[in-house]
Structure formats: structure tokens, C-alpha cells
Backbone as a ProteinNet text record, in pm:
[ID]
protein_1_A
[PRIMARY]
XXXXXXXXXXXXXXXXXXXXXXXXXXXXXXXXXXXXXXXXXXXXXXXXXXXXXXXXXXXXXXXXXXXXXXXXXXXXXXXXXXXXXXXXXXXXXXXXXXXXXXXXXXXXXXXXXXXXXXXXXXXXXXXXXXXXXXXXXXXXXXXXXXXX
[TERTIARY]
82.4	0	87.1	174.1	289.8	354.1	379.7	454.2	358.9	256.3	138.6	119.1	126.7	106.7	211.4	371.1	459.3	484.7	455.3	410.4	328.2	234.7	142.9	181.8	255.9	307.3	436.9	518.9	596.1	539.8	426.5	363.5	337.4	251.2	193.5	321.7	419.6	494.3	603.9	606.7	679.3	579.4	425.4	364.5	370.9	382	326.8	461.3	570.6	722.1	749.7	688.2	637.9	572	479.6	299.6	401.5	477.5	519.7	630.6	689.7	818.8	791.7	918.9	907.8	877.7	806.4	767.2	889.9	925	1022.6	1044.1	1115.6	1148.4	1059.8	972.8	922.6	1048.9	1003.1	1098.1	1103.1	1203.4	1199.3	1229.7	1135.5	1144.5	1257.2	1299.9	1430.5	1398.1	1503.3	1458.6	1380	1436.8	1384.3	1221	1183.7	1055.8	960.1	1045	946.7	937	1030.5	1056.9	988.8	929.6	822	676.6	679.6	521.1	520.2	634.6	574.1	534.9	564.6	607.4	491.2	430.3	315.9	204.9	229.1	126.1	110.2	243.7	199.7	149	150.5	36.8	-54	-107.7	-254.4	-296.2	-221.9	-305.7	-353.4	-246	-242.7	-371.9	-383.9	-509.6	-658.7	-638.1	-743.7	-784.5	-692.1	-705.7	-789.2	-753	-764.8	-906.5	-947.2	-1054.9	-1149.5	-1127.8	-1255.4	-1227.1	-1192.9	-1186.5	-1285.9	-1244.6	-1347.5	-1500.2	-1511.6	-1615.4	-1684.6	-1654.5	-1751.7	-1733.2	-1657.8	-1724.8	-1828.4	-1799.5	-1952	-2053.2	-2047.5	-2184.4	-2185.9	-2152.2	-2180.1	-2246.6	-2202.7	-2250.3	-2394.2	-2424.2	-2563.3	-2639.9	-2561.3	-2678.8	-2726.5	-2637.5	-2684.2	-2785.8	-2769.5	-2854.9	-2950.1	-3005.3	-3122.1	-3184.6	-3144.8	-3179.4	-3267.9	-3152.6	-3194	-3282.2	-3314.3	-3442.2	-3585.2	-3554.5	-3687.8	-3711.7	-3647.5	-3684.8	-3684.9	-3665.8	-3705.6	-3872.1	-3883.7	-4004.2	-4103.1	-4107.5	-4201.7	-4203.6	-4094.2	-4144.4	-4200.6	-4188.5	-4259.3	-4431.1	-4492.1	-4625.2	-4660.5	-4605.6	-4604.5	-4599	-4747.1	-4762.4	-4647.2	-4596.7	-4571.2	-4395.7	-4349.4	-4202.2	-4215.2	-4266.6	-4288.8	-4100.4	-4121.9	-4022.8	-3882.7	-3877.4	-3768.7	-3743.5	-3870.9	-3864.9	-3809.4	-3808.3	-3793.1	-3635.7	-3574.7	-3459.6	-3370.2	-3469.6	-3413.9	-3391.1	-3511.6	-3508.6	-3410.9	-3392.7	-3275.7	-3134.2	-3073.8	-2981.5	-3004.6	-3073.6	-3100.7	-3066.4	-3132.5	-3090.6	-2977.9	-2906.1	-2724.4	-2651	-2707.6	-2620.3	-2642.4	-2774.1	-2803.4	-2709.5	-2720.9	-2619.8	-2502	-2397.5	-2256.5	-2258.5	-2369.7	-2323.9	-2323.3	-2403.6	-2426.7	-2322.3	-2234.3	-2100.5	-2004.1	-1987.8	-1909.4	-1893.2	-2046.4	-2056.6	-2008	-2007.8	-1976.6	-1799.1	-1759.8	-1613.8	-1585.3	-1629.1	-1595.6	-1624	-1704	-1704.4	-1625.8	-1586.3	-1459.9	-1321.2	-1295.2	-1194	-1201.8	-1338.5	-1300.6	-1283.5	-1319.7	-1317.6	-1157.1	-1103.3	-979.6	-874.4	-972.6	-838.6	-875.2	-999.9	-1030.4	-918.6	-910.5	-778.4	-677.2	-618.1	-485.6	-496.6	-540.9	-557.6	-550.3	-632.9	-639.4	-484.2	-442.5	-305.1	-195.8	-170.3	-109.1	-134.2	-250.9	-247.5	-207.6	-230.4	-212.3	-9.7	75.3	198.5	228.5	177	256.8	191.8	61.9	-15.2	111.7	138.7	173.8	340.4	397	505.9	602.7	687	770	926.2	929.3	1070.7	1132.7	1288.2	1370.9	1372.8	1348.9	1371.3	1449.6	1626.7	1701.2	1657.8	1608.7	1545.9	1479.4	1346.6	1245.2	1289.4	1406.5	1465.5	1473.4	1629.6	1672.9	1563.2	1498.1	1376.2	1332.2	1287.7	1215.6	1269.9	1381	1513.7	1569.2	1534.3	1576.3	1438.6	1315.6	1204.4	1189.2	1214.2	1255.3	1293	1425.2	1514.5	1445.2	1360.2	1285.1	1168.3	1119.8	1035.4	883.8	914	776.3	729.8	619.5	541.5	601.2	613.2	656.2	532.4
-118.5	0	125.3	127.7	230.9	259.4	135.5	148.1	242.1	159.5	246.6	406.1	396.7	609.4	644.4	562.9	654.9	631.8	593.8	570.1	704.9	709.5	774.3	922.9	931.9	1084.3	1115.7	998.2	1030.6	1060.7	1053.8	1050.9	1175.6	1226.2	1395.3	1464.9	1486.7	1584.8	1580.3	1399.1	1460.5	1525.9	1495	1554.5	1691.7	1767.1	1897.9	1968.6	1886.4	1942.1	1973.5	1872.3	1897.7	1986	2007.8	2085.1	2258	2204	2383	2404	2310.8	2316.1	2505.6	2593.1	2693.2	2671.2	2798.4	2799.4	2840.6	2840.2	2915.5	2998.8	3147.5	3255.4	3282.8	3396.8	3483.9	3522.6	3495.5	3588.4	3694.9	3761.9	3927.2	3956.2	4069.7	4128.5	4202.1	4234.1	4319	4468.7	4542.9	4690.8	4763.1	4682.3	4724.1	4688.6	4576	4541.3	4594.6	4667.8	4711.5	4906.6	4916	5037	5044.1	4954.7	4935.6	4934.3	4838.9	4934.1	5054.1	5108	5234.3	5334	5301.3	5390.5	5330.4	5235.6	5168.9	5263.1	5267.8	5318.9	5469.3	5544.9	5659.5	5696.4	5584.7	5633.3	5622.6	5485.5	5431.3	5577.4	5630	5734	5866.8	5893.5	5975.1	5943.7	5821.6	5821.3	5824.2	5790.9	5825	5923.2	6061.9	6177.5	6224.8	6207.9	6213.3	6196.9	6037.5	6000.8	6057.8	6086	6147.6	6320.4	6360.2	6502.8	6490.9	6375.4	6339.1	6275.4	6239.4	6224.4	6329.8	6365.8	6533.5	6646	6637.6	6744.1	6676.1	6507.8	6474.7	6538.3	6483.6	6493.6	6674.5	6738.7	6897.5	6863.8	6852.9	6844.1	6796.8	6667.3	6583.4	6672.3	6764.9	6838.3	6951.7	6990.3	7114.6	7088.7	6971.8	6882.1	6878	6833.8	6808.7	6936	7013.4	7184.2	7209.2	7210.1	7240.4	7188.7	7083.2	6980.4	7017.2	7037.1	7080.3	7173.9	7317	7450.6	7451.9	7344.4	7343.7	7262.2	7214.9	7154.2	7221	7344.8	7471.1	7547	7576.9	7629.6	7632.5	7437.9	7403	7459.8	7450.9	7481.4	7609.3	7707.8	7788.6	7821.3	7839.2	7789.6	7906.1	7969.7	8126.2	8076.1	7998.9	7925.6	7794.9	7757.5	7624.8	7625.2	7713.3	7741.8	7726.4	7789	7820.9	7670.8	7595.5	7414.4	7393.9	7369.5	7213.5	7289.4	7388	7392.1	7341.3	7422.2	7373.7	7204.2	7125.2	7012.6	6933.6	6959.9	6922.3	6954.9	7046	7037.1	7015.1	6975.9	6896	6726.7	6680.7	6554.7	6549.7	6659.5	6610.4	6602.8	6678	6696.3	6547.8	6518.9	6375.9	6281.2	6288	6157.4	6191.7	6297.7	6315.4	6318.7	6304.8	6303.9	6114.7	6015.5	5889.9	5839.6	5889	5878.2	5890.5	5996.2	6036.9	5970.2	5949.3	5830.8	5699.4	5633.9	5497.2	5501.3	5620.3	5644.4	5591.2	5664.9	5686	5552.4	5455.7	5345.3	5228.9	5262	5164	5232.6	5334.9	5389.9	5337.9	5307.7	5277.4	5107.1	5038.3	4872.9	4789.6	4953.3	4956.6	4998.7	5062.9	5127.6	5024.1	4990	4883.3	4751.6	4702.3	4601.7	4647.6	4731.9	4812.6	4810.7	4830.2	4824.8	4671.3	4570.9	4459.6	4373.2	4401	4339	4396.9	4549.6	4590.5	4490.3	4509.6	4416.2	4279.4	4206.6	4106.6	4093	4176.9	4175.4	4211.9	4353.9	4402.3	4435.9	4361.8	4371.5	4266.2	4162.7	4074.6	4092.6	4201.9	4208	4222.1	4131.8	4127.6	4170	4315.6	4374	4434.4	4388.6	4359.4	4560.2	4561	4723.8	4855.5	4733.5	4857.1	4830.4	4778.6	4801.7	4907.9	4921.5	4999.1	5135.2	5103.7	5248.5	5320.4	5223.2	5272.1	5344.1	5226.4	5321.1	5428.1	5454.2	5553.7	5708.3	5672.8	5798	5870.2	5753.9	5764.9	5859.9	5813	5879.8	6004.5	6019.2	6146.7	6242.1	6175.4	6268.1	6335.9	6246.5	6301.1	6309.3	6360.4	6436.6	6409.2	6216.5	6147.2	6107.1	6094.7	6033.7	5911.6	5814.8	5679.1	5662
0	0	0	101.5	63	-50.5	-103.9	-266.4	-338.7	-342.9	-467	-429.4	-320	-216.2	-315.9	-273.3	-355.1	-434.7	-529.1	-683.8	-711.9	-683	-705.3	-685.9	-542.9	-515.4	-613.1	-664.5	-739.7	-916.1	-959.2	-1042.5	-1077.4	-944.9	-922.7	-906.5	-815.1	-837	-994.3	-1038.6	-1182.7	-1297.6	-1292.9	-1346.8	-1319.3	-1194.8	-1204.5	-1225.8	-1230.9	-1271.1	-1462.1	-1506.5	-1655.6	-1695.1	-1610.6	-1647.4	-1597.9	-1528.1	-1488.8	-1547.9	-1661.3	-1732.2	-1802.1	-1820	-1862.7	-2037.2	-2078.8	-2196.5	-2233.4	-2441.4	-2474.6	-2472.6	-2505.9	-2463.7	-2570.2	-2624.6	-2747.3	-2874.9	-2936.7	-3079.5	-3037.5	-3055.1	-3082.2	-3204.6	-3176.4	-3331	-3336.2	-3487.4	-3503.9	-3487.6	-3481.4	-3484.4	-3607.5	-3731.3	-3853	-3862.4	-3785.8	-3800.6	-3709.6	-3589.1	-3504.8	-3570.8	-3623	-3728.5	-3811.3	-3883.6	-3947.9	-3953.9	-3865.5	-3785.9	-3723.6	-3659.5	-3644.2	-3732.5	-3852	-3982.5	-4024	-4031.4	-4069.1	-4017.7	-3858.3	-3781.2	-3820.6	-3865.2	-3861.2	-3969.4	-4105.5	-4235.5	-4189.9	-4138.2	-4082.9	-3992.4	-3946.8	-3871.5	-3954.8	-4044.1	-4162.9	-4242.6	-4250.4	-4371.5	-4291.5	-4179.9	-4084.1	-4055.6	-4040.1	-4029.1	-4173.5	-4309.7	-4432.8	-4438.5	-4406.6	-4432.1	-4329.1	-4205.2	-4108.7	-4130.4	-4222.5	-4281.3	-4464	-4495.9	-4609.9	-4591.7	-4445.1	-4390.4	-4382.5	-4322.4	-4232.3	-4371.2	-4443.1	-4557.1	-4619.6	-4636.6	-4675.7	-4600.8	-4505.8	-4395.2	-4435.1	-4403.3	-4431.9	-4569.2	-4701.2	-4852.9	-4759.2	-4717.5	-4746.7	-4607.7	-4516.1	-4483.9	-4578.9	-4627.8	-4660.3	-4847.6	-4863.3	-4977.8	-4901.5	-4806.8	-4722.9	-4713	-4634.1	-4618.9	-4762.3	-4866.6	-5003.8	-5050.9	-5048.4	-5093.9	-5017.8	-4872.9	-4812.1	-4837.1	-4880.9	-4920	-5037.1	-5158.5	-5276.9	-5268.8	-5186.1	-5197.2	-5145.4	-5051	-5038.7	-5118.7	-5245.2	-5308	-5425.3	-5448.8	-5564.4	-5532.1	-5393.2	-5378.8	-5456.2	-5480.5	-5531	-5727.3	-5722.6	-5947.8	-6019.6	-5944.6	-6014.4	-6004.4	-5923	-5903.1	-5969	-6037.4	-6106.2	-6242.4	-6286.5	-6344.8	-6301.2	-6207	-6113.7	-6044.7	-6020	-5941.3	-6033.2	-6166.2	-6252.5	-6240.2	-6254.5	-6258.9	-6125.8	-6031.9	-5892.8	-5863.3	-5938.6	-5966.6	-5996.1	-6097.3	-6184.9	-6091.3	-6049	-5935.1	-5856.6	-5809.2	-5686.3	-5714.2	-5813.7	-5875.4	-5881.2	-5971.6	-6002.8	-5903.7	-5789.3	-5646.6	-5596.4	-5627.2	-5527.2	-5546.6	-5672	-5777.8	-5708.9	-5734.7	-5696.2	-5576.1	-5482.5	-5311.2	-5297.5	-5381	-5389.1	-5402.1	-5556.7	-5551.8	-5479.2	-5400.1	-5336.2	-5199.2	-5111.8	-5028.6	-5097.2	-5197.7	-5237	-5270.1	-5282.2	-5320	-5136	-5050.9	-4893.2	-4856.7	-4879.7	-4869.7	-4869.9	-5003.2	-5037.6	-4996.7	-4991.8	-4896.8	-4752.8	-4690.8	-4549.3	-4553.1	-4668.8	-4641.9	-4715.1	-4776.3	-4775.5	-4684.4	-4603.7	-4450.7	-4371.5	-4342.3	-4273.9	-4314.8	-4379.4	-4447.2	-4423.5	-4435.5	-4388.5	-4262.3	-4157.2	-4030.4	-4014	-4013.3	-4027.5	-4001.5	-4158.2	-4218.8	-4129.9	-4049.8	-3943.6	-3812.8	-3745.2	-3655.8	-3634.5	-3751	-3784.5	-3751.1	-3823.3	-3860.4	-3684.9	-3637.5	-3555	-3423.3	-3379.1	-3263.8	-3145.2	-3205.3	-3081.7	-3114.5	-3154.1	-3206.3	-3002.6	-3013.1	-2865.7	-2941.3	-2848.3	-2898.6	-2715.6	-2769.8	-2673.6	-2596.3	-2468.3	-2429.4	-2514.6	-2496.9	-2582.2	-2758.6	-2762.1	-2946.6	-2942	-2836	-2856.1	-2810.3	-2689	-2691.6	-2793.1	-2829.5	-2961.9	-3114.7	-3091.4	-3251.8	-3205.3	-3043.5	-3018.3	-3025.3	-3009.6	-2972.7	-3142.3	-3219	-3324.6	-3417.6	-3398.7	-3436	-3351.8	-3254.5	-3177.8	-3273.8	-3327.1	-3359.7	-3522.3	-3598.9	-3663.9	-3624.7	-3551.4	-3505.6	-3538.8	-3522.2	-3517.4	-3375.3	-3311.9	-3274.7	-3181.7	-3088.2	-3080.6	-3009.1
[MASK]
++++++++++++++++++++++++++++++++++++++++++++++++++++++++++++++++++++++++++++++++++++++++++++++++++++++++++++++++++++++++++++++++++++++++++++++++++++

């Protein structure tokens, strides 16, 4: 009965000596690669800025299309501006169209930054870089007068 106890206790502690064996150390990344995403990061932020500045002039265009449409449509009530509607009409249409466009342009711009963002994380979210690397890049982007 003793044998089998230490059998058994010798079983559990070589098991939990395995089970707690250390993992391998992480890759580190090189300086050039962690140099890279940052340079990555600072377009990705660049085109972000770009695109939420091409946003909001939309949104201004499709309010001020809205505005225009409801005060073209009080004054179609009017038989003596009928003239003046079909023209108003008519730009109002061409505006509609080029604001449609212009949203579907902004569209595929964002399911293209969206992918660019994506393909970054992917490369440089779990990126493990050694202290003096990250020093080093940081001191170095310092010195041009980016961002870290």
C-alpha cells in the first residue's frame, strides 16, 4: 500500500514538474521590423485623419442637400415658381447623384483602410521587442520628429 502512495506521489509531483516546465522565450522582433510598424502606424493614422476630414465634408454636402431639398419643396407649392422648381429640380438631382457617388467612393476607402488596419495588426499587434530596441527606434524617431 505504501509502494502504490509513492508511486502515485511520485507521479503527481513529476507531473506537475512537466505541467510547470518553462515555456520558450518569445521571438523578438528586429529593430527594422518594429521600425516598421511604427512607420506603418503613422500612415494608418495619416489616412485616418484624411478620411474622417473626407467624412464630415460629406456629412456637411448631405446636410446642406437636405436643407436644399426641403426649401425646394415649399417652393414648388407655389404655381408662379414652377419654373424656377424644374430647374431647382434638376440640381437637386445632379447633387443627389454626386453626393451617392461620393458616399460609395468613402465606402470603399473605409473597407480599404479597414484592411490596412487589419493586415497591421495582424503583422505588428503581438510584435515582442527587446527594451534597448524599442529604446533605440524611439530615440531615433525622436530625432525626426515622429510620434513613438
Amino acid at each position: 500500500m505504501q509502494r502504490k502512495f509513492a508511486f502515485v506521489l511520485l507521479l503527481a509531483i513529476a507531473g506537475s514538474t512537466v505541467a510547470a516546465a518553462p515555456k520558450p522565450a518569445p521571438k523578438y522582433s528586429t529593430r527594422d521590423e518594429y521600425r516598421a510598424c511604427l512607420d506603418e502606424k503613422d500612415q494608418i493614422d495619416q489616412a485616418r485623419a484624411d478620411f474622417d476630414t473626407q467624412l464630415a465634408e460629406l456629412e456637411t454636402k448631405q446636410k446642406q442637400y437636405e436643407a436644399d431639398r426641403r426649401a425646394h419643396g415649399t417652393a414648388v407649392n407655389s404655381q408662379m415658381k414652377i419654373n424656377f422648381a424644374d430647374e431647382k429640380s434638376e440640381a437637386l438631382r445632379l447633387r443627389s447623384i454626386q453626393l451617392n457617388e461620393a458616399s460609395q467612393k468613402l465606402n470603399a476607402v473605409s473597407k480599404e483602410f479597414g484592411a490596412k488596419i487589419e493586415g497591421h495588426n495582424l503583422r505588428c499587434a503581438g510584435m515582442v521587442v527587446s527594451v534597448p530596441d524599442r529604446d533605440a527606434v524611439h530615440k531615433e524617431r525622436a530625432k525626426q520628429g515622429k510620434k513613438s
